[in-house]
PDB file of C-alpha atoms and ligand atoms in Angstrom:
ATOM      1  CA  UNK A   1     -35.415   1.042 -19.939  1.00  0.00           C
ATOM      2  CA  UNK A   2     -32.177  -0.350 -21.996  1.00  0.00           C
ATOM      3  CA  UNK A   3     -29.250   1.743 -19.748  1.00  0.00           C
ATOM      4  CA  UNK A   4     -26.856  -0.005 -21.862  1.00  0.00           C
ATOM      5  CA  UNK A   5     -27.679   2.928 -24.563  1.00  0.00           C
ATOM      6  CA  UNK A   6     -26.712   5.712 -22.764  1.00  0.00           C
ATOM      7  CA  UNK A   7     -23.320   7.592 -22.304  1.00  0.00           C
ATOM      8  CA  UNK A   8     -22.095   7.883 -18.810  1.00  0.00           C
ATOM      9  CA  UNK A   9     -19.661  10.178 -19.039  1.00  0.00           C
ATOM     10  CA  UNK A  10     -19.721  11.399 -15.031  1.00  0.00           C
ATOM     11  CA  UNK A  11     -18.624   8.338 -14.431  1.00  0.00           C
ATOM     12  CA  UNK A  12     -15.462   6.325 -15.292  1.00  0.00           C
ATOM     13  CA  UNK A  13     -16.275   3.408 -17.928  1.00  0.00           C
ATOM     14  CA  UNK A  14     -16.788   0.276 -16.258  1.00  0.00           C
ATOM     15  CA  UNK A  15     -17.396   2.047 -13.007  1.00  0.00           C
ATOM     16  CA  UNK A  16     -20.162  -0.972 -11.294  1.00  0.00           C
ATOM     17  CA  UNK A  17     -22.902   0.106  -9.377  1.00  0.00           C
ATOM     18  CA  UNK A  18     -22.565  -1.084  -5.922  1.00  0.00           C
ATOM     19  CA  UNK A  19     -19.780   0.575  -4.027  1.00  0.00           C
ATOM     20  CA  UNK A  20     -19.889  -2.455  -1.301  1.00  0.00           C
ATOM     21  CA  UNK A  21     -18.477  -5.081  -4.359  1.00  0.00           C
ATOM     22  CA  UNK A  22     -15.916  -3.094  -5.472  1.00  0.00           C
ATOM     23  CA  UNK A  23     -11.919  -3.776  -4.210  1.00  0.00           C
ATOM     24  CA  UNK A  24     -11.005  -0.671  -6.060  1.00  0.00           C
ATOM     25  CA  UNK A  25     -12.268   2.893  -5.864  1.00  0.00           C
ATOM     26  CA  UNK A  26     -11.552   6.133  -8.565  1.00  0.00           C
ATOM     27  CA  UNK A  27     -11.721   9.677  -6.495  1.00  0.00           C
ATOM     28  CA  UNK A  28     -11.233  12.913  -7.594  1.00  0.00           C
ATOM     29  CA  UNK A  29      -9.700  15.479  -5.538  1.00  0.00           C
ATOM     30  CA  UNK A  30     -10.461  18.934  -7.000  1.00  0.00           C
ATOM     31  CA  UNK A  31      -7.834  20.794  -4.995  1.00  0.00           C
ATOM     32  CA  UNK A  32      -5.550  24.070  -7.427  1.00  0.00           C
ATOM     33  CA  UNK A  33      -4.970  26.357  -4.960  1.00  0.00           C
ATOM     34  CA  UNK A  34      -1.327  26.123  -4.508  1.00  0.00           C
ATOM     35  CA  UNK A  35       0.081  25.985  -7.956  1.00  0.00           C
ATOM     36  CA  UNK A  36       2.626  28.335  -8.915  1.00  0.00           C
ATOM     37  CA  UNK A  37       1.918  28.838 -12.437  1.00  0.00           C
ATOM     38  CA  UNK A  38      -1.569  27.844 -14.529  1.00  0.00           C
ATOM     39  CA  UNK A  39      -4.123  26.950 -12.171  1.00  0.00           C
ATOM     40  CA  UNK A  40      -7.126  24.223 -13.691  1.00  0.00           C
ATOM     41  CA  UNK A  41      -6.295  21.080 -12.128  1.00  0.00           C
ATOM     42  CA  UNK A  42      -9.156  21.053 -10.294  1.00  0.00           C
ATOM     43  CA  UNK A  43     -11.066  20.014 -13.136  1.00  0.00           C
ATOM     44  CA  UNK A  44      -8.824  17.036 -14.238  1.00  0.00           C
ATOM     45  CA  UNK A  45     -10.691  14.468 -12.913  1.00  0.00           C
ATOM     46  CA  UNK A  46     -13.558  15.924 -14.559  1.00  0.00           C
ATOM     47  CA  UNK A  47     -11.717  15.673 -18.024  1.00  0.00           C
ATOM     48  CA  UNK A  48     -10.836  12.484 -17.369  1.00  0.00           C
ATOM     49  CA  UNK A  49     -14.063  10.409 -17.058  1.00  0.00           C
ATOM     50  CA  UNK A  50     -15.283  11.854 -20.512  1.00  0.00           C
ATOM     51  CA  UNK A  51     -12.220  10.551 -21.680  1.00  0.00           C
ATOM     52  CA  UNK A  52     -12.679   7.058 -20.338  1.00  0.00           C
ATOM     53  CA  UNK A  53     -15.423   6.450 -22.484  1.00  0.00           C
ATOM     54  CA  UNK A  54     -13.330   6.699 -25.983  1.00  0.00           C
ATOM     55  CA  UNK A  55     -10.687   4.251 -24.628  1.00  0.00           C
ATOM     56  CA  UNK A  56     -10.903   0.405 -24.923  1.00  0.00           C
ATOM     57  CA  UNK A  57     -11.050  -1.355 -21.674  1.00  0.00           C
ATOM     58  CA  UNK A  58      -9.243  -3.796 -23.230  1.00  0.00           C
ATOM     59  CA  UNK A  59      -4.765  -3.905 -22.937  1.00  0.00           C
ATOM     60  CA  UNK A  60      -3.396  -5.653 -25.375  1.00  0.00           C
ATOM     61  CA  UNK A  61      -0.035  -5.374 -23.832  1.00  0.00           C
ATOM     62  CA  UNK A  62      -0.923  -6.931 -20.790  1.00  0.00           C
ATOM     63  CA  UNK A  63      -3.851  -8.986 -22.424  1.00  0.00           C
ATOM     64  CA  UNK A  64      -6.127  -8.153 -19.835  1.00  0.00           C
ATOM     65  CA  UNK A  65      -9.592  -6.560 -19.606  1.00  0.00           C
ATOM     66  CA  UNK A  66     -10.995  -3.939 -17.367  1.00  0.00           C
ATOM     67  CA  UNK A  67     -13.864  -6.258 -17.106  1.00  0.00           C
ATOM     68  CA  UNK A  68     -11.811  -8.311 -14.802  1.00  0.00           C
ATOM     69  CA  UNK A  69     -11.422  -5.610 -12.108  1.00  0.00           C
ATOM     70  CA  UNK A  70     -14.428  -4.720  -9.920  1.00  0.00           C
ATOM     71  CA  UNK A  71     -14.181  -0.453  -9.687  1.00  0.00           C
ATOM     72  CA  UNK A  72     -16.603   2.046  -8.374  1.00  0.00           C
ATOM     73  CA  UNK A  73     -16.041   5.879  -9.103  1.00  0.00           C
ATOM     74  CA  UNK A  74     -17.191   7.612  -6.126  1.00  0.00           C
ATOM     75  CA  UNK A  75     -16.965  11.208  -8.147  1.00  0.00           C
ATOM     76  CA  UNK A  76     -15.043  14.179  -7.149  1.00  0.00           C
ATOM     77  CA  UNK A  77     -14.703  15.323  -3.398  1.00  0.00           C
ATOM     78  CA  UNK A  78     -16.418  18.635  -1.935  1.00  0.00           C
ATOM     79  CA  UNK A  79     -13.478  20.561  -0.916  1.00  0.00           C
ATOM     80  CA  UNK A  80     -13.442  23.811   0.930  1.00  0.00           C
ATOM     81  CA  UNK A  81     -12.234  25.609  -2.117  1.00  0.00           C
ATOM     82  CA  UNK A  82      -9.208  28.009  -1.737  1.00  0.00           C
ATOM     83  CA  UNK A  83      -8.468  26.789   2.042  1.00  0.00           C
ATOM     84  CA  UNK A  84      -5.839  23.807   1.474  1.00  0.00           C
ATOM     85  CA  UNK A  85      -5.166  22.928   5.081  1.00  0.00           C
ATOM     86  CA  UNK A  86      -9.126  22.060   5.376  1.00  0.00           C
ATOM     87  CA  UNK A  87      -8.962  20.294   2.079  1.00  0.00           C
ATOM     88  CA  UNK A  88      -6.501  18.025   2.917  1.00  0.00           C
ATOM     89  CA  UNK A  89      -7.849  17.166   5.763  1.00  0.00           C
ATOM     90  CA  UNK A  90     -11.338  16.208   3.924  1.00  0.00           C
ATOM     91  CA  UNK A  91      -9.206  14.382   1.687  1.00  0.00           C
ATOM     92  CA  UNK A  92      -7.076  12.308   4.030  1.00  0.00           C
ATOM     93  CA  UNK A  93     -10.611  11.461   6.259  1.00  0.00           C
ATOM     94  CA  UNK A  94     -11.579   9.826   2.722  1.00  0.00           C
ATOM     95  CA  UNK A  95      -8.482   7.730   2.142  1.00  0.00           C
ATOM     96  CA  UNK A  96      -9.106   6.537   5.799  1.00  0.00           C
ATOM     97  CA  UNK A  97     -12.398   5.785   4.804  1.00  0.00           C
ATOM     98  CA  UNK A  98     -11.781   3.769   2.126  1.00  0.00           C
ATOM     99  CA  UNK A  99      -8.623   1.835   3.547  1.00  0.00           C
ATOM    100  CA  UNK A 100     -10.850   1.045   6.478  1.00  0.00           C
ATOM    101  CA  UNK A 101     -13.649  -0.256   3.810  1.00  0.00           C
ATOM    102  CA  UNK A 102     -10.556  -2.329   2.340  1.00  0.00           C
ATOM    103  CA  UNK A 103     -10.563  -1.033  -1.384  1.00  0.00           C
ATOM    104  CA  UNK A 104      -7.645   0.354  -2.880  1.00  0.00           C
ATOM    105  CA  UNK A 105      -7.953   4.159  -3.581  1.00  0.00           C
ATOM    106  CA  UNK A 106      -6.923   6.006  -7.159  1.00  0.00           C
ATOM    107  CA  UNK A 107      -7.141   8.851  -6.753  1.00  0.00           C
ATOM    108  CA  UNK A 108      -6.980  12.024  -9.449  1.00  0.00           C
ATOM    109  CA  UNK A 109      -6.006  15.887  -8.602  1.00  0.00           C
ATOM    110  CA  UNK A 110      -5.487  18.052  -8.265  1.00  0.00           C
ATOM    111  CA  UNK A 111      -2.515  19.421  -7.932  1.00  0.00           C
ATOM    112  CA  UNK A 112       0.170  17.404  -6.299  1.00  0.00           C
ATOM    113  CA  UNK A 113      -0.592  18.154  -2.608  1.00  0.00           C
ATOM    114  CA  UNK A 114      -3.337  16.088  -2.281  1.00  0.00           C
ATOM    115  CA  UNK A 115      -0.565  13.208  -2.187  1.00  0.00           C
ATOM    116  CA  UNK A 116       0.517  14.572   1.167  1.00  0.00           C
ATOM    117  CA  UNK A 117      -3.101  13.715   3.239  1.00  0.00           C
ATOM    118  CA  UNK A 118      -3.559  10.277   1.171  1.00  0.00           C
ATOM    119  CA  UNK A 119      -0.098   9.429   2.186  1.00  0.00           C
ATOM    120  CA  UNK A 120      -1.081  10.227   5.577  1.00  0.00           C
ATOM    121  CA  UNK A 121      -3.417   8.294   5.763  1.00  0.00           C
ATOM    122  CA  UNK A 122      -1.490   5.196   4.281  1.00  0.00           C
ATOM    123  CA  UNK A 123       1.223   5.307   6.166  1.00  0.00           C
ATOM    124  CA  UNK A 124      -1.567   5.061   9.843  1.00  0.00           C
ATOM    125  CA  UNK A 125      -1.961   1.888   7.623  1.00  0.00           C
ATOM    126  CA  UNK A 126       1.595   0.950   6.506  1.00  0.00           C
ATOM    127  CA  UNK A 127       4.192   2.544   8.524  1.00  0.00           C
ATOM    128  CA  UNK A 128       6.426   0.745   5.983  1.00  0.00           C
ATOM    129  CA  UNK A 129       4.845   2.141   3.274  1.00  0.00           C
ATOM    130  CA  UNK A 130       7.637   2.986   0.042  1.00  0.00           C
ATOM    131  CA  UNK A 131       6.354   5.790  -2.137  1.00  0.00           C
ATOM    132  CA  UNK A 132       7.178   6.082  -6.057  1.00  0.00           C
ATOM    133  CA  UNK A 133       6.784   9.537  -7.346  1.00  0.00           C
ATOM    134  CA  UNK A 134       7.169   9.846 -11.098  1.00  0.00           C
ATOM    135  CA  UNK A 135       7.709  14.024 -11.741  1.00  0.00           C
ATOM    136  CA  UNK A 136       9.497  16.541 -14.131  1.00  0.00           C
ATOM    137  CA  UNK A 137       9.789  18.480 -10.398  1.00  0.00           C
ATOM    138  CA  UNK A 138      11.127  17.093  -7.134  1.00  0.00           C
ATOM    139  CA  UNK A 139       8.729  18.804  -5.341  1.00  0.00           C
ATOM    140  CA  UNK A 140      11.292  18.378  -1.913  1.00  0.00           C
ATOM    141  CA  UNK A 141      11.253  22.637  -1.122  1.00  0.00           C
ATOM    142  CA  UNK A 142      10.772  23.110   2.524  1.00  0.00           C
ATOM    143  CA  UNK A 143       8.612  26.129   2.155  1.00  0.00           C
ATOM    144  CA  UNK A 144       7.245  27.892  -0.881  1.00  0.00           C
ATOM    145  CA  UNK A 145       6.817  31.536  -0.898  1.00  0.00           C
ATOM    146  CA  UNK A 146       5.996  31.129   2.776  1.00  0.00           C
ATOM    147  CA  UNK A 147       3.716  28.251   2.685  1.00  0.00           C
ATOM    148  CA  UNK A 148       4.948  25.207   4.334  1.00  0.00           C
ATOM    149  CA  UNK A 149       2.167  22.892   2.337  1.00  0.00           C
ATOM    150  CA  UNK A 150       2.369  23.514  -1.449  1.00  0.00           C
ATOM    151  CA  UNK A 151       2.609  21.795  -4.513  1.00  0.00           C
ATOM    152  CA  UNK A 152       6.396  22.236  -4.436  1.00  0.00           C
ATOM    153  CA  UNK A 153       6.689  20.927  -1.108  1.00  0.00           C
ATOM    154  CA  UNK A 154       4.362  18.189  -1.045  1.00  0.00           C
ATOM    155  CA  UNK A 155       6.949  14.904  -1.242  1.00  0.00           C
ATOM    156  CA  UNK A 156       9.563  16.918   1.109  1.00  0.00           C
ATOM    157  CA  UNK A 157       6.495  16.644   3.997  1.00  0.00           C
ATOM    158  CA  UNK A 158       6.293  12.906   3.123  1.00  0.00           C
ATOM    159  CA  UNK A 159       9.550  12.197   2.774  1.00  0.00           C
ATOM    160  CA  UNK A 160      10.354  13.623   6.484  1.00  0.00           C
ATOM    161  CA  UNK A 161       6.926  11.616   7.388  1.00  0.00           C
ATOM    162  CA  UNK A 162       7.373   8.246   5.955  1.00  0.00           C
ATOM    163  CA  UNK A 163      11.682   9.017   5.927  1.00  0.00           C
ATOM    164  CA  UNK A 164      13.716   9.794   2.989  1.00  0.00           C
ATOM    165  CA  UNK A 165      14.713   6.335   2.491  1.00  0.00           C
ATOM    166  CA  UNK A 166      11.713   4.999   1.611  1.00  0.00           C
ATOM    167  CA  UNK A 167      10.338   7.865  -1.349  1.00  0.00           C
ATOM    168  CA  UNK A 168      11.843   7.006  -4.584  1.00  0.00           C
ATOM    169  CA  UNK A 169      12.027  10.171  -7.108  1.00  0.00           C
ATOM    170  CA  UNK A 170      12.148   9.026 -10.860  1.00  0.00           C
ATOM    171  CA  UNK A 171      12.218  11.273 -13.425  1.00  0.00           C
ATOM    172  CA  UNK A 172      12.842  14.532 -11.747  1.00  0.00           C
ATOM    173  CA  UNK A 173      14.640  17.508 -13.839  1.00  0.00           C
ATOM    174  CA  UNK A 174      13.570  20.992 -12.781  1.00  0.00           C
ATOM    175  CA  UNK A 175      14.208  22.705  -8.814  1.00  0.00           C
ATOM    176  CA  UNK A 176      16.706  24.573  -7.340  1.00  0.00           C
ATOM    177  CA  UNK A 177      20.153  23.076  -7.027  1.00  0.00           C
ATOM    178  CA  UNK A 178      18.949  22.959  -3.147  1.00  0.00           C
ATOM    179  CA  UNK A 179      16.259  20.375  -3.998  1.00  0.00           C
ATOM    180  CA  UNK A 180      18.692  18.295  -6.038  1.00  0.00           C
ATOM    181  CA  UNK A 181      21.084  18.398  -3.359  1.00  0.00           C
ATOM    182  CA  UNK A 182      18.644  16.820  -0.533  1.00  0.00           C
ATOM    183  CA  UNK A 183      17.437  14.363  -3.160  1.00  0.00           C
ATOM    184  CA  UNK A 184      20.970  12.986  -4.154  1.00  0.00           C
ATOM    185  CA  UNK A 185      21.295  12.820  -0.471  1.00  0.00           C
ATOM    186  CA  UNK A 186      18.799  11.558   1.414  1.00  0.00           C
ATOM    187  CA  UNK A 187      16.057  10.255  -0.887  1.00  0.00           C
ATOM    188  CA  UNK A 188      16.632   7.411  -3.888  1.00  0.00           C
ATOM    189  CA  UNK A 189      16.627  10.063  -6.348  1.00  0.00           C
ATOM    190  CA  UNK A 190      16.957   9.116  -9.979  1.00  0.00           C
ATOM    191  CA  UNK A 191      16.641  12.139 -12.180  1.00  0.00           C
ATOM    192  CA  UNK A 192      15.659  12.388 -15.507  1.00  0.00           C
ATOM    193  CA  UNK A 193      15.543   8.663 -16.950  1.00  0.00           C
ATOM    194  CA  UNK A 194      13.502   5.795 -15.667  1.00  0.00           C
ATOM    195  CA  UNK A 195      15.013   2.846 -16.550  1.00  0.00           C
ATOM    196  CA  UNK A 196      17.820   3.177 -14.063  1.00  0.00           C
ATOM    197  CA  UNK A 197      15.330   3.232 -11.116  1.00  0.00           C
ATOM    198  CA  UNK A 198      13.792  -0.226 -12.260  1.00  0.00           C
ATOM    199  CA  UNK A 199      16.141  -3.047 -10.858  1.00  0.00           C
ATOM    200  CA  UNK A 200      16.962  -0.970  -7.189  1.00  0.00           C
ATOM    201  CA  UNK A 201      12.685  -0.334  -6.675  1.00  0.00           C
ATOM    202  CA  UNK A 202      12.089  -3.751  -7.805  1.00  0.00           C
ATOM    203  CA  UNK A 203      14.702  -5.286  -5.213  1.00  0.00           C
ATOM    204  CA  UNK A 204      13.770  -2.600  -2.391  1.00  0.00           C
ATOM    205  CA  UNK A 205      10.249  -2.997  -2.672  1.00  0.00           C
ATOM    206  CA  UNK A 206       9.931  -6.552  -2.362  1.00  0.00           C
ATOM    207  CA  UNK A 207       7.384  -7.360   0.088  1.00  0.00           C
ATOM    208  CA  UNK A 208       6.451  -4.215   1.004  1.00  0.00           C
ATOM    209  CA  UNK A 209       3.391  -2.146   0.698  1.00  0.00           C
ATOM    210  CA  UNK A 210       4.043   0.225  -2.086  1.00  0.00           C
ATOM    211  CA  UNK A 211       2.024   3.685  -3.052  1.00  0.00           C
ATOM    212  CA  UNK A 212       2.772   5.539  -6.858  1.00  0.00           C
ATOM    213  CA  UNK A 213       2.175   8.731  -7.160  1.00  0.00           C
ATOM    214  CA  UNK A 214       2.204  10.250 -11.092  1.00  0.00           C
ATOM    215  CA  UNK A 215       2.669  13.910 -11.769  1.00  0.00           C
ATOM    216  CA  UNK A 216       1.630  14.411 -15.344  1.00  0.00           C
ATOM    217  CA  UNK A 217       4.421  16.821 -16.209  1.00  0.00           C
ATOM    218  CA  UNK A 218       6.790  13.826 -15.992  1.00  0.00           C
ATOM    219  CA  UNK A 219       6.366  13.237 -19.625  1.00  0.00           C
ATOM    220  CA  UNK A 220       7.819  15.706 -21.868  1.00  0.00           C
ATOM    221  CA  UNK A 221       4.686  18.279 -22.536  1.00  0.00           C
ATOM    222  CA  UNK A 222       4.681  16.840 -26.290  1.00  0.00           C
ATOM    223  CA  UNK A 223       2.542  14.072 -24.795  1.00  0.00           C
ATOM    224  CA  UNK A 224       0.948  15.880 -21.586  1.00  0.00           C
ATOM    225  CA  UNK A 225       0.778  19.255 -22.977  1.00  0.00           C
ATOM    226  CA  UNK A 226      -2.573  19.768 -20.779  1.00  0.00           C
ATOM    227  CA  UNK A 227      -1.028  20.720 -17.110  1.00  0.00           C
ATOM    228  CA  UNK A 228      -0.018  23.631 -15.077  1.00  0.00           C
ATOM    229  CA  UNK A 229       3.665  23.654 -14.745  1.00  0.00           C
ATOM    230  CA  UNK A 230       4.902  22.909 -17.747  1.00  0.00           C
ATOM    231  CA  UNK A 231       9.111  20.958 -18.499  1.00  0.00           C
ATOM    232  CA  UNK A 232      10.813  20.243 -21.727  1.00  0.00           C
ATOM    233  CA  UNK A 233      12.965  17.339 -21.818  1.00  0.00           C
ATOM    234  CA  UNK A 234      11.197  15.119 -20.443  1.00  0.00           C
ATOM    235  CA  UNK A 235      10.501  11.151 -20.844  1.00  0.00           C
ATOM    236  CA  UNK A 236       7.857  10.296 -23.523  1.00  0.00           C
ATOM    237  CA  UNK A 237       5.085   8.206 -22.913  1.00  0.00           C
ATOM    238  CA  UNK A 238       6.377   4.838 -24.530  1.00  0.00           C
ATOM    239  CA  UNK A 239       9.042   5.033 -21.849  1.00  0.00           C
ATOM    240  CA  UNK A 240       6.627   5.865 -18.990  1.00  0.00           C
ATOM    241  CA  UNK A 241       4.371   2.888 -20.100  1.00  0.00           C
ATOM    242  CA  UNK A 242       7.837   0.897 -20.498  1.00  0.00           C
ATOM    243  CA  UNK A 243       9.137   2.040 -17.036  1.00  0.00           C
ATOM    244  CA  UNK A 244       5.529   0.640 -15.443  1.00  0.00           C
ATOM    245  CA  UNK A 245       5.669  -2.671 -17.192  1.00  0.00           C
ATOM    246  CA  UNK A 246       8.926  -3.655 -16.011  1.00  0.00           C
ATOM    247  CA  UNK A 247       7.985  -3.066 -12.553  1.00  0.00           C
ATOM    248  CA  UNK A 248       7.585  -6.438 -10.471  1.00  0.00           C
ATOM    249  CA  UNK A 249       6.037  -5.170  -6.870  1.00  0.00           C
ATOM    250  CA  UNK A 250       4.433  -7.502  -5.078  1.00  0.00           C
ATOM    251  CA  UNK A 251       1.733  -5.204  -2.900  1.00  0.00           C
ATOM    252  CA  UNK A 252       0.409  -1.750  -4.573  1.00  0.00           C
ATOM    253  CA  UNK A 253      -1.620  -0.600  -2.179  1.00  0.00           C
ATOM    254  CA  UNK A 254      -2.500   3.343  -3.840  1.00  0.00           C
ATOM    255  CA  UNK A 255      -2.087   4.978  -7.388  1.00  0.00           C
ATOM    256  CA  UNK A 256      -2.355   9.029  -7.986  1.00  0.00           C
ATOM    257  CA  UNK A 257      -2.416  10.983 -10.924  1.00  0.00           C
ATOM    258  CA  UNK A 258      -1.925  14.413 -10.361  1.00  0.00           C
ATOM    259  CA  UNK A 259      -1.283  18.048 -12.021  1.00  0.00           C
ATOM    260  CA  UNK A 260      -4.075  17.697 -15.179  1.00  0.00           C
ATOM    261  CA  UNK A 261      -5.158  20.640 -16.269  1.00  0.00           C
ATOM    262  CA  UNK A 262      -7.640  20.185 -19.260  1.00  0.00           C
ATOM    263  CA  UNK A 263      -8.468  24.270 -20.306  1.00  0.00           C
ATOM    264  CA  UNK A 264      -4.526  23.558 -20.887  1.00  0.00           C
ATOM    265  CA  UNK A 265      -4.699  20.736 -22.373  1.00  0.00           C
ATOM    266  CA  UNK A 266      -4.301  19.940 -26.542  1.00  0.00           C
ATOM    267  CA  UNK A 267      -7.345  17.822 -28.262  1.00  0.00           C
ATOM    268  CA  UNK A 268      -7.919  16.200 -25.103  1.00  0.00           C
ATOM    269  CA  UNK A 269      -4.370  14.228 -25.354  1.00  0.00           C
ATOM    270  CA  UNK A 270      -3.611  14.902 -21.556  1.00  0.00           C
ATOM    271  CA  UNK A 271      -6.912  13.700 -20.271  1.00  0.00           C
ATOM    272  CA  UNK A 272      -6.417  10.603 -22.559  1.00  0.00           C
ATOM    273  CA  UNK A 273      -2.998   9.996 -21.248  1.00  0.00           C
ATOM    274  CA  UNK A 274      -4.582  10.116 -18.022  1.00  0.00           C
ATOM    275  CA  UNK A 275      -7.962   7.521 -18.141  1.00  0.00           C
ATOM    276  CA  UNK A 276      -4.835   5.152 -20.038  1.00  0.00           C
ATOM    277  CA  UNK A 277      -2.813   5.228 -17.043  1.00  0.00           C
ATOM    278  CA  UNK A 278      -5.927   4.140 -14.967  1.00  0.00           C
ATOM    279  CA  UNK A 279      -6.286   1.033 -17.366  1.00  0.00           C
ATOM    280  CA  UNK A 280      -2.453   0.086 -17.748  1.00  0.00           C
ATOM    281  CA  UNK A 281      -1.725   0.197 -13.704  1.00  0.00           C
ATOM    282  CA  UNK A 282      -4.966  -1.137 -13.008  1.00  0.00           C
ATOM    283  CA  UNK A 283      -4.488  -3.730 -14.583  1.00  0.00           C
ATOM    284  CA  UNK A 284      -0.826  -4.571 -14.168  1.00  0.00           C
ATOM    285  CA  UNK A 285      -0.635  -4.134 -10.200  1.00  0.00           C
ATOM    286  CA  UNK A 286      -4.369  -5.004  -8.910  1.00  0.00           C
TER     287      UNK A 286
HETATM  288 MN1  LIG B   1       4.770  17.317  -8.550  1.00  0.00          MN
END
């Protein structure tokens, strides 16, 4: 039987077959339960691989080829579906896992509180660990209608694990004046544009073991109309893309993308944006 003729679409394109070769590892994490608005990311992953399979492997910008990169997409965790605390913990024994196998997780929601059990898990691996969270929201609320773990608190739970100082916030326009307040005070907190975040990451990070973490609803909804919490005014994706290019960090050790929602979603355009960012950080940091 020729393979080669078939569509794949469960997995990721250029997914290899043997788990053991790989150095790099695609998850999904099919976690909603704590969104505040339009529930669906669960499924983003899901939308994602589909999506894979329209996009060329190959980046002209950075004149590289997915070819080059040895990737093997596990599929989407079983989760305990509406109990988060359980969840995460199923999540953050996979990210052990796989740091312990040496491969380099990305990882797709979800909603944005998966990020709190993978960076668990990194920073058992890297207590110096810096995190990079690209988000419309700063996500820094200590508890959210009574839950202490929530989308909205997720990066205030790493920021008091890994400390303030190391959690860079990039992009950030929507929370209550509260949230703004911590961030302009404890955390390198850089709302709204991107480019002014580029020189002080690139000089902080050097050396050090870096994670990114990408909520979807960073860009403007005109170019990720497909997720649950929606901002206007946000970046577009030329200056996302932009912002990642100028990046020089020396050791990326973990990439999410969080918050896609695809029953949200326009013609697939969030989904796309997604399996893109896969190619374009894959191939500029690994
Ligand atoms: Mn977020």
């Amino acid at each position: 039987m020729d393979f080669t003729q078939f569509y794949y679409p469960d997995r990721f394109i250029g997914s290899i077959e043997d788990y053991e070769k790989a150095d790099i590892v695609i998850l999904g994490a099919p976690m909603d339960y704590t969104v505040s608005y339009k529930a669906g990311s669960r499924e983003g992953a899901q939308s994602v691989r589909p999506a894979s399979w329209a996009m060329e492997t190959y980046s002209s910008r950075l004149d590289r080829d997915l070819e080059e990169l040895k990737y093997f997409d596990l599929g989407d965790l079983v989760l305990n579906m509406g109990h988060a605390e359980h969840s995460c913990n199923i999540i953050e024994n996979a990210i052990s896992q796989i740091l312990e196998d040496k491969k380099i997780p990305f990882t797709y929601g979800g909603e944005h509180l998966i990020t709190w059990p993978i960076i668990k898990a990194f920073h058992e691996k890297y207590p110096d660990l810096v995190l990079i969270q690209l988000d419309a929201h700063a996500d820094l609320r200590e508890e959210f209608f009574g839950e202490a773990y929530s989308h909205a608190t997720v990066m205030r739970k790493c920021a008091e694990l890994i400390g303030p100082d190391n959690l860079f916030q990039v992009g950030i326009r929507s929370g209550p004046r509260e949230e703004f307040e911590y961030g302009k005070k404890y955390t390198h907190f850089y709302p709204y544009r991107l480019e002014g975040a580029i020189e002080d990451i690139n000089a902080f990070c050097k050396g050090k073991p870096v994670y990114i973490t990408i909520d979807i609803d960073v860009l403007d909804p005109a170019y990720a109309p497909g997720t649950g919490t929606l901002e206007p005014n946000g970046v577009t994706s030329r200056e996302l893309f932009d912002f990642f290019y100028s990046l020089k960090l020396d050791q990326v050790v973990g990439i999410d993308v969080v918050e896609i929602s695809p029953y949200h979603d326009l013609s697939r355009m969030t989904s796309v944006m997604g399996c893109n960012l896969f190619r374009e950080l894959a191939l500029k940091f690994f």
